Coordinates of C-alpha atoms (C1' of nucleotides) in Angstrom, one line a residue:
Chain A
M1 CA -40.0 10.7 -13.0
A2 CA -36.5 12.0 -12.7
G3 CA -36.1 10.7 -9.2
K4 CA -36.4 7.1 -10.2
V5 CA -33.1 7.0 -11.9
E6 CA -31.2 8.8 -9.1
A7 CA -32.8 6.4 -6.5
R8 CA -31.5 3.5 -8.5
K9 CA -28.0 4.9 -8.7
A10 CA -27.9 5.6 -5.0
A11 CA -29.0 2.0 -4.3
L12 CA -26.3 0.7 -6.4
R13 CA -23.8 2.9 -4.6
E14 CA -25.0 1.6 -1.3
K15 CA -24.7 -2.0 -2.6
L16 CA -21.3 -1.3 -3.7
V17 CA -19.8 0.2 -0.5
E18 CA -21.2 -2.5 1.4
A19 CA -19.9 -5.3 -0.9
A20 CA -16.7 -3.6 -0.8
E21 CA -16.6 -3.3 3.0
I22 CA -17.0 -6.9 3.5
R23 CA -14.4 -7.7 1.0
I24 CA -12.0 -5.0 2.4
A25 CA -12.8 -6.3 6.1
R26 CA -12.0 -9.9 5.0
D27 CA -9.0 -9.6 2.4
G28 CA -7.7 -6.1 2.6
A29 CA -8.0 -3.2 0.4
G30 CA -5.4 -4.4 -2.0
A31 CA -7.3 -7.5 -2.7
L32 CA -10.5 -5.6 -3.9
R33 CA -11.6 -6.7 -7.4
A34 CA -13.8 -5.0 -9.7
R35 CA -15.2 -8.1 -11.2
D36 CA -15.8 -9.6 -7.6
L37 CA -17.5 -6.5 -6.6
A38 CA -19.9 -6.4 -9.5
Q39 CA -20.6 -10.2 -8.9
D40 CA -21.3 -9.2 -5.0
A41 CA -23.5 -6.3 -5.8
G42 CA -25.3 -8.1 -8.6
C43 CA -24.4 -5.6 -11.2
A44 CA -22.6 -5.5 -14.5
L45 CA -18.9 -4.8 -14.4
G46 CA -19.4 -1.4 -16.1
A47 CA -22.1 -0.4 -13.8
I48 CA -19.4 0.1 -11.0
Y49 CA -18.1 3.0 -13.1
T50 CA -21.4 4.7 -13.5
A51 CA -21.8 4.8 -9.6
Y52 CA -17.9 5.7 -8.8
D53 CA -15.0 7.2 -10.8
D54 CA -12.9 4.2 -10.0
L55 CA -12.2 1.5 -7.4
N56 CA -10.3 3.9 -5.3
A57 CA -13.4 6.1 -4.8
I58 CA -15.1 3.1 -3.4
I59 CA -12.4 2.6 -1.0
M60 CA -12.6 6.0 0.1
A61 CA -16.5 5.5 0.5
V62 CA -15.7 2.8 2.8
N63 CA -13.1 4.6 4.5
G64 CA -15.8 7.2 5.3
R65 CA -17.8 4.7 7.1
T66 CA -14.8 3.3 8.9
F67 CA -14.1 6.8 10.3
R68 CA -17.5 7.2 11.7
K69 CA -17.4 3.6 13.3
L70 CA -13.9 4.6 14.7
G71 CA -15.3 7.9 16.1
V72 CA -18.0 6.1 17.9
A73 CA -15.8 3.7 19.5
V74 CA -13.2 6.4 20.7
R75 CA -15.9 8.7 22.0
A76 CA -17.9 5.7 23.6
S77 CA -14.7 4.9 25.5
V78 CA -14.7 8.1 27.6
A79 CA -18.3 8.9 27.4
E80 CA -18.7 7.9 31.2
A81 CA -15.2 9.0 32.1
D82 CA -15.7 12.8 32.7
S83 CA -14.3 12.7 36.0
E84 CA -11.4 10.5 35.3
P85 CA -7.8 12.3 35.2
P86 CA -6.8 13.3 31.8
T87 CA -4.0 10.8 31.5
R88 CA -6.6 8.0 32.2
R89 CA -9.0 9.4 29.4
L90 CA -6.1 9.6 27.0
I91 CA -5.4 5.8 27.9
L92 CA -9.0 4.8 27.6
M93 CA -9.2 6.4 24.2
S94 CA -6.0 4.8 23.0
N95 CA -7.0 1.4 24.2
A96 CA -10.4 1.9 22.2
Y97 CA -8.4 2.9 19.2
L98 CA -6.2 -0.2 19.7
H99 CA -9.1 -2.5 19.9
F100 CA -10.9 -1.0 17.0
A101 CA -7.6 -1.3 14.8
D102 CA -7.2 -4.9 16.1
A103 CA -10.7 -5.9 15.6
N104 CA -11.1 -4.4 12.0
T105 CA -7.4 -4.4 11.0
N106 CA -8.0 -4.3 7.3
L107 CA -10.4 -1.3 7.4
W108 CA -8.4 0.4 9.7
R109 CA -5.3 0.0 7.6
A110 CA -7.2 1.2 4.4
L111 CA -7.9 4.4 6.2
F112 CA -4.0 5.4 6.0
D113 CA -3.4 3.5 2.9
L114 CA -4.6 6.3 0.6
Q115 CA -3.4 5.6 -2.9
M116 CA -0.6 8.2 -2.6
Q117 CA -0.5 8.5 -6.4
S118 CA -3.8 9.3 -7.4
G119 CA -4.7 12.9 -7.8
G120 CA -3.0 13.9 -4.5
A121 CA -5.6 15.9 -2.8
V122 CA -7.4 14.2 0.0
P123 CA -11.2 15.0 0.0
D124 CA -12.3 17.7 2.6
W125 CA -14.5 15.2 4.5
Y126 CA -11.6 13.0 5.1
M127 CA -9.6 15.9 6.7
A128 CA -12.4 16.8 8.7
A129 CA -12.8 13.2 10.0
L130 CA -9.2 13.2 11.2
E131 CA -9.7 16.5 12.9
D132 CA -12.7 15.0 14.7
L133 CA -10.4 12.3 16.0
F134 CA -7.9 14.9 17.2
A135 CA -10.5 17.0 18.8
N136 CA -11.2 14.1 21.2
I137 CA -7.8 14.3 22.7
A138 CA -7.5 18.1 22.7
Q139 CA -9.4 18.4 25.8
P140 CA -7.4 16.0 28.0
V141 CA -4.2 17.4 26.5
S142 CA -5.2 20.9 27.5
E143 CA -5.8 19.8 31.0
L144 CA -2.3 18.2 31.1
F145 CA -0.6 21.2 29.7
P146 CA -2.5 24.2 30.8
D147 CA 0.4 26.6 30.1
K148 CA 0.8 25.7 26.6
G149 CA -0.3 27.9 23.9
A150 CA -2.6 27.1 21.3
E151 CA 0.0 26.3 18.8
D152 CA 2.1 23.9 21.1
A153 CA -1.2 22.4 22.3
G154 CA -2.1 21.7 18.8
L155 CA 1.3 20.0 18.1
M156 CA 1.0 17.9 21.3
V157 CA -2.3 16.7 20.2
R158 CA -1.1 15.7 16.9
A159 CA 2.1 14.2 18.3
L160 CA 0.3 12.2 20.8
F161 CA -2.1 10.9 18.3
S162 CA 0.7 10.0 16.2
S163 CA 2.6 8.2 18.9
V164 CA -0.3 5.9 19.8
H165 CA -1.0 5.4 16.0
G166 CA 2.6 4.3 15.6
I167 CA 2.5 2.1 18.5
V168 CA -0.5 0.5 17.4
L169 CA 0.6 0.3 13.8
L170 CA 3.9 -1.4 14.4
G171 CA 2.5 -3.4 17.4
L172 CA -0.4 -5.0 15.2
E173 CA 2.5 -5.9 12.7
R174 CA 3.2 -9.1 14.7
R175 CA 5.8 -10.0 12.2
I176 CA 7.8 -6.6 12.5
S177 CA 7.3 -5.9 16.3
G178 CA 7.3 -9.4 17.7
V179 CA 5.1 -8.0 20.4
P180 CA 1.9 -9.9 21.2
P181 CA -1.2 -7.9 21.2
E182 CA -1.9 -7.8 24.9
Q183 CA 1.3 -6.0 25.5
I184 CA 0.5 -3.2 23.2
E185 CA -1.7 -1.8 25.8
R186 CA 1.2 -1.8 28.3
M187 CA 3.4 0.1 25.8
I188 CA 0.6 2.6 25.3
A189 CA 0.0 3.1 29.2
Q190 CA 4.0 3.3 29.7
V191 CA 4.2 6.1 27.4
L192 CA 1.1 8.0 28.3
N193 CA 1.6 7.7 32.0
Q194 CA 5.2 8.9 31.4
I195 CA 4.0 11.9 29.4
G196 CA 1.1 12.7 31.8
Q197 CA 3.1 12.7 34.9
P198 CA 3.3 16.0 36.7
S199 CA 6.6 17.9 36.0
E200 CA 9.4 18.0 38.8
K201 CA 8.7 21.5 39.9
Chain B
M1 CA 35.1 -22.3 -14.7
A2 CA 32.1 -22.3 -12.6
G3 CA 32.7 -19.0 -11.0
K4 CA 32.2 -17.2 -14.2
V5 CA 28.4 -17.7 -14.2
E6 CA 28.1 -16.8 -10.7
A7 CA 30.0 -13.7 -11.1
R8 CA 27.8 -12.6 -14.1
K9 CA 24.7 -13.4 -11.9
A10 CA 26.0 -11.4 -9.1
A11 CA 26.8 -8.4 -11.4
L12 CA 23.1 -8.6 -12.7
R13 CA 21.7 -8.6 -9.2
E14 CA 23.9 -5.6 -8.2
K15 CA 22.7 -3.6 -11.5
L16 CA 19.0 -4.6 -10.7
V17 CA 19.2 -3.4 -7.1
E18 CA 20.8 -0.1 -8.2
A19 CA 18.3 0.6 -10.9
A20 CA 15.5 -0.3 -8.5
E21 CA 16.8 1.9 -5.8
I22 CA 16.8 4.8 -8.2
R23 CA 13.4 4.3 -9.5
I24 CA 11.9 3.6 -6.0
A25 CA 13.6 6.7 -4.8
R26 CA 12.1 8.7 -7.6
D27 CA 8.7 7.2 -8.0
G28 CA 8.0 5.1 -5.0
A29 CA 8.1 1.3 -4.8
G30 CA 4.5 1.0 -6.2
A31 CA 5.5 2.6 -9.3
L32 CA 8.4 -0.1 -9.8
R33 CA 7.9 -1.9 -13.2
A34 CA 9.7 -5.0 -14.4
R35 CA 10.2 -3.6 -18.0
D36 CA 11.6 -0.5 -16.7
L37 CA 13.9 -2.2 -14.7
A38 CA 15.1 -4.5 -17.4
Q39 CA 15.7 -1.5 -19.6
D40 CA 17.7 0.3 -16.8
A41 CA 19.7 -2.8 -16.1
G42 CA 20.3 -3.5 -19.6
C43 CA 18.9 -7.2 -19.5
A44 CA 16.0 -9.1 -20.9
L45 CA 12.7 -8.9 -19.0
G46 CA 13.1 -12.6 -18.1
A47 CA 16.6 -12.4 -16.8
I48 CA 15.0 -10.3 -13.8
Y49 CA 13.5 -13.7 -12.8
T50 CA 16.9 -15.7 -13.1
A51 CA 18.3 -13.1 -10.5
Y52 CA 15.6 -12.7 -8.2
D53 CA 12.3 -14.5 -7.2
D54 CA 10.1 -11.6 -8.1
L55 CA 9.9 -8.0 -8.1
N56 CA 9.2 -8.0 -4.3
A57 CA 12.6 -9.8 -3.7
I58 CA 14.1 -6.8 -5.5
I59 CA 12.3 -4.3 -3.4
M60 CA 13.5 -6.3 -0.3
A61 CA 17.0 -6.2 -1.4
V62 CA 16.8 -2.3 -1.8
N63 CA 15.2 -2.4 1.7
G64 CA 18.3 -4.0 2.8
R65 CA 20.5 -1.1 1.5
T66 CA 18.1 1.3 3.1
F67 CA 18.4 -0.1 6.5
R68 CA 22.1 0.0 6.3
K69 CA 22.1 3.7 5.5
L70 CA 19.4 4.5 8.0
G71 CA 21.5 2.7 10.7
V72 CA 24.5 4.6 9.8
A73 CA 22.5 7.9 9.8
V74 CA 21.2 7.2 13.3
R75 CA 24.4 6.1 14.8
A76 CA 26.3 9.0 13.4
S77 CA 23.9 11.4 15.0
V78 CA 25.1 10.3 18.4
A79 CA 28.6 9.4 17.7
E80 CA 29.9 12.4 19.5
A81 CA 27.2 12.8 22.1
D82 CA 28.4 10.2 24.7
S83 CA 28.3 12.9 27.5
E84 CA 24.7 14.2 26.6
P85 CA 22.0 13.3 28.8
P86 CA 19.8 10.3 27.6
T87 CA 16.8 12.3 26.6
R88 CA 19.1 14.5 24.5
R89 CA 20.5 11.5 22.8
L90 CA 17.2 10.1 22.0
I91 CA 16.2 13.3 20.4
L92 CA 19.1 13.5 18.4
M93 CA 18.6 10.0 16.9
S94 CA 15.0 10.6 16.3
N95 CA 15.9 13.8 14.4
A96 CA 18.3 11.9 12.2
Y97 CA 15.4 9.4 11.7
L98 CA 13.2 12.1 10.7
H99 CA 15.7 13.7 8.4
F100 CA 16.5 10.4 6.8
A101 CA 12.8 9.8 6.2
D102 CA 12.4 13.3 4.8
A103 CA 15.2 13.2 2.4
N104 CA 14.6 9.4 1.3
T105 CA 10.8 9.4 1.5
N106 CA 10.1 6.8 -1.0
L107 CA 12.9 4.5 0.1
W108 CA 12.0 4.8 3.7
R109 CA 8.3 4.1 3.2
A110 CA 9.2 1.0 1.1
L111 CA 10.7 -0.3 4.4
F112 CA 7.5 -0.4 6.2
D113 CA 5.4 -1.3 2.9
L114 CA 6.2 -4.9 3.1
Q115 CA 3.8 -6.7 0.7
M116 CA 1.5 -8.0 3.4
Q117 CA 0.2 -10.8 1.4
S118 CA 3.1 -12.5 -0.2
G119 CA 4.4 -15.4 1.8
G120 CA 3.9 -13.9 5.3
A121 CA 7.4 -14.4 6.8
V122 CA 9.8 -11.4 7.0
P123 CA 13.3 -12.5 6.4
D124 CA 15.7 -12.9 9.4
W125 CA 18.1 -10.2 8.2
Y126 CA 15.3 -7.9 8.1
M127 CA 14.1 -8.4 11.7
A128 CA 17.8 -8.3 12.7
A129 CA 18.0 -4.8 11.0
L130 CA 15.3 -3.7 13.0
E131 CA 16.5 -5.0 16.2
D132 CA 19.7 -3.1 15.3
L133 CA 17.8 0.1 15.1
F134 CA 16.1 -0.7 18.4
A135 CA 19.5 -1.5 20.0
N136 CA 20.5 2.2 19.4
I137 CA 17.7 3.3 21.8
A138 CA 18.0 0.7 24.4
Q139 CA 21.0 2.3 26.0
P140 CA 19.5 5.8 26.6
V141 CA 16.3 4.1 27.6
S142 CA 18.1 2.1 30.4
E143 CA 19.6 5.2 31.7
L144 CA 16.3 6.8 31.9
F145 CA 14.5 4.0 33.6
P146 CA 17.1 2.2 35.6
D147 CA 14.3 0.7 37.7
K148 CA 12.6 -1.3 34.9
G149 CA 13.1 -4.7 34.4
A150 CA 14.3 -6.2 31.2
E151 CA 10.8 -6.8 29.8
D152 CA 9.3 -3.5 30.6
A153 CA 12.6 -1.8 29.2
G154 CA 12.2 -3.8 26.2
L155 CA 8.5 -2.7 25.6
M156 CA 9.5 0.9 26.3
V157 CA 12.2 0.7 23.6
R158 CA 9.7 -0.5 21.2
A159 CA 7.2 2.0 22.3
L160 CA 9.5 4.9 21.9
F161 CA 10.6 3.8 18.5
S162 CA 7.0 3.5 17.4
S163 CA 5.9 6.8 18.8
V164 CA 8.8 8.6 16.7
H165 CA 7.9 6.6 13.7
G166 CA 4.3 7.5 14.0
I167 CA 5.2 11.2 14.5
V168 CA 7.4 11.1 11.4
L169 CA 5.0 8.9 9.4
L170 CA 1.9 11.2 9.8
G171 CA 4.0 14.3 9.9
L172 CA 5.6 13.8 6.6
E173 CA 2.2 13.1 5.1
R174 CA 1.5 16.7 4.8
R175 CA -1.9 16.0 3.4
I176 CA -2.9 14.2 6.6
S177 CA -1.2 16.0 9.3
G178 CA -1.3 19.6 8.0
V179 CA 1.9 20.0 10.0
P180 CA 4.9 21.6 8.0
P181 CA 8.1 19.5 8.3
E182 CA 10.0 22.0 10.4
Q183 CA 7.5 21.4 13.2
I184 CA 7.8 17.6 13.3
E185 CA 11.2 18.2 15.1
R186 CA 9.3 20.3 17.8
M187 CA 6.8 17.5 18.1
I188 CA 9.1 14.8 18.6
A189 CA 11.0 17.2 21.3
Q190 CA 7.9 17.9 23.1
V191 CA 7.0 14.2 23.4
L192 CA 10.5 12.9 24.4
N193 CA 11.3 15.7 26.8
Q194 CA 8.0 15.0 28.5
I195 CA 8.9 11.2 28.7
G196 CA 12.3 11.8 29.8
Q197 CA 11.6 14.3 32.5
P198 CA 12.5 12.9 36.0
S199 CA 9.6 11.6 38.0
E200 CA 8.0 13.6 40.7
K201 CA 9.2 11.5 43.9
Chain C
dC1 C1' 34.0 -29.2 -35.1
dA2 C1' 29.9 -31.9 -33.8
dG3 C1' 27.1 -32.7 -30.2
dT4 C1' 25.5 -31.7 -25.6
dA5 C1' 24.4 -29.0 -21.7
dT6 C1' 23.4 -24.6 -19.8
dT7 C1' 22.1 -19.8 -20.0
dT8 C1' 19.4 -16.0 -22.0
dT9 C1' 15.6 -14.3 -24.2
dG10 C1' 11.3 -12.0 -25.3
dA11 C1' 6.7 -13.5 -27.0
dA12 C1' 2.8 -15.1 -24.9
dC13 C1' -0.3 -16.1 -20.8
dG14 C1' -3.2 -14.7 -17.2
dC15 C1' -5.3 -11.3 -14.8
dA16 C1' -6.0 -6.6 -13.6
dG17 C1' -8.8 -1.8 -14.2
dT18 C1' -11.4 0.7 -17.3
dT19 C1' -13.8 2.0 -21.7
dC20 C1' -17.2 2.3 -25.1
dA21 C1' -20.1 0.5 -28.9
dA22 C1' -23.9 -1.9 -29.1
dA23 C1' -28.1 -3.9 -26.8
dC24 C1' -31.9 -2.6 -24.2
dA25 C1' -35.8 -0.4 -21.6
dG26 C1' -39.0 3.3 -21.2
dA27 C1' -41.5 7.2 -22.8
dA28 C1' -43.9 9.7 -26.4
dG29 C1' -46.3 9.8 -30.8
dG30 C1' -48.8 7.9 -34.4
Chain D
dC1 C1' -49.9 -1.8 -30.9
dC2 C1' -46.0 -0.4 -33.3
dT3 C1' -42.3 2.9 -34.2
dT4 C1' -39.1 6.2 -32.9
dC5 C1' -36.2 8.5 -29.9
dT6 C1' -33.6 8.9 -25.7
dG7 C1' -31.1 7.8 -22.1
dT8 C1' -29.3 3.6 -19.3
dT9 C1' -26.9 -0.8 -18.9
dT10 C1' -24.0 -4.2 -20.5
dG11 C1' -19.9 -6.9 -20.9
dA12 C1' -16.4 -7.8 -24.7
dA13 C1' -12.5 -5.5 -25.8
dC14 C1' -8.4 -2.6 -24.7
dT15 C1' -4.3 -1.8 -22.2
dG16 C1' -0.9 -2.7 -19.1
dC17 C1' 1.0 -5.5 -15.4
dG18 C1' 3.9 -9.5 -13.4
dT19 C1' 5.5 -13.8 -14.4
dT20 C1' 6.6 -18.1 -17.3
dC21 C1' 8.8 -21.0 -20.5
dA22 C1' 9.6 -22.9 -25.5
dA23 C1' 13.1 -21.7 -28.3
dA24 C1' 17.4 -19.4 -29.5
dA25 C1' 22.0 -18.6 -28.3
dT26 C1' 25.9 -19.6 -26.0
dA27 C1' 29.1 -22.2 -23.6
dC28 C1' 31.4 -26.5 -22.7
dT29 C1' 33.2 -31.3 -24.1
dG30 C1' 35.2 -35.2 -26.4

DNA sequence: CAGTATTTTGAACGCAGTTCAAACAGAAGG
DNA sequence: CCTTCTGTTTGAACTGCGTTCAAAATACTG
């Protein structure tokens, strides 16, 4: 039976990402240790490297799961909000983004903590996951700025995502921003309401 | 002579930050190695730890210099622009921020890459340097939103800084954003012009 | 110049990620 | 049931890191 070995390896991969996810969520991606992981997954140290190229690959696998959860959270925030005005929908999604980042800080940080040195190329599925996130805000943006061409609209989508990301990023870094979490929502709303306000004719 | 030893230590500290700055600028803070640093500074490995607590403290010292240079660049961008409208001044400063980050990517990244685990507290001068950065944009913001109270204005200042920071951060990460650098300016302008537009009254 | 205090040094320690020779388990043949 | 062969699993060992600290070098003092 050839599938037996495959199945075993798949089970190991699964156990490893699960263990890694728990540890990253608790202590951050920087504190992930191969030896701890082997212990948690009940495998030998070397076994890790039969399932993944290196620790970074495991972090990337965890990132894949995190992206999925983040996508679910963001989409859920506007699932029942079709009839809300676009600015309101942007705020709902941004707040969902904020709350996800706040509740899963270490996992969320790992998403943007790609080990910059290693290799260089980001996997395709990673880019695709980001595009998916962008896609959520493309609709409200096109409603807000119907006159913009495809290129400008695309830039605006990225710009808005990046803005909210920046506010959440520095906002959650209490030590840096000095802003308590409950005020981050207000900052997002201030910026998005301002952006979404109708132009003076 | 007691000052002799002090002077020597001060010279060593200086040589170490300079060497560290060069290496960080070239290879990033994550690639800084104690042994390389000792070689560059022409001192023994252990000597590093007579001048600084650890490598992190040296990175922080480099961050101090980077903050000063960044402050100079941002202030210079609006030095002759007193009579420009506030939105225009915000855009000028943001572009200066972008260009500084683009030209000194590794040094700039190190500013926000504080080793989150170590200690926890950020030094006072670091917070003060950030406040200085914020202070630059407080003036245009108060002109744009004269009705906002002190608290809301403060939040808006932080929100705008964070937004621009986010746009620059993800924008410079070509692998993530897929946006060529010359378009980042357009994103910033789109967002700030939108925010600065007069309300429909 | 001897003796003492201070500073500087780099070998050594502990702890990482990763490798790979050896131990092992399973299948096939005798 | 044992032997051999094959592919898998293992964890000791290798390398490279930040950091320490006993010893060597240097500077001070009587």
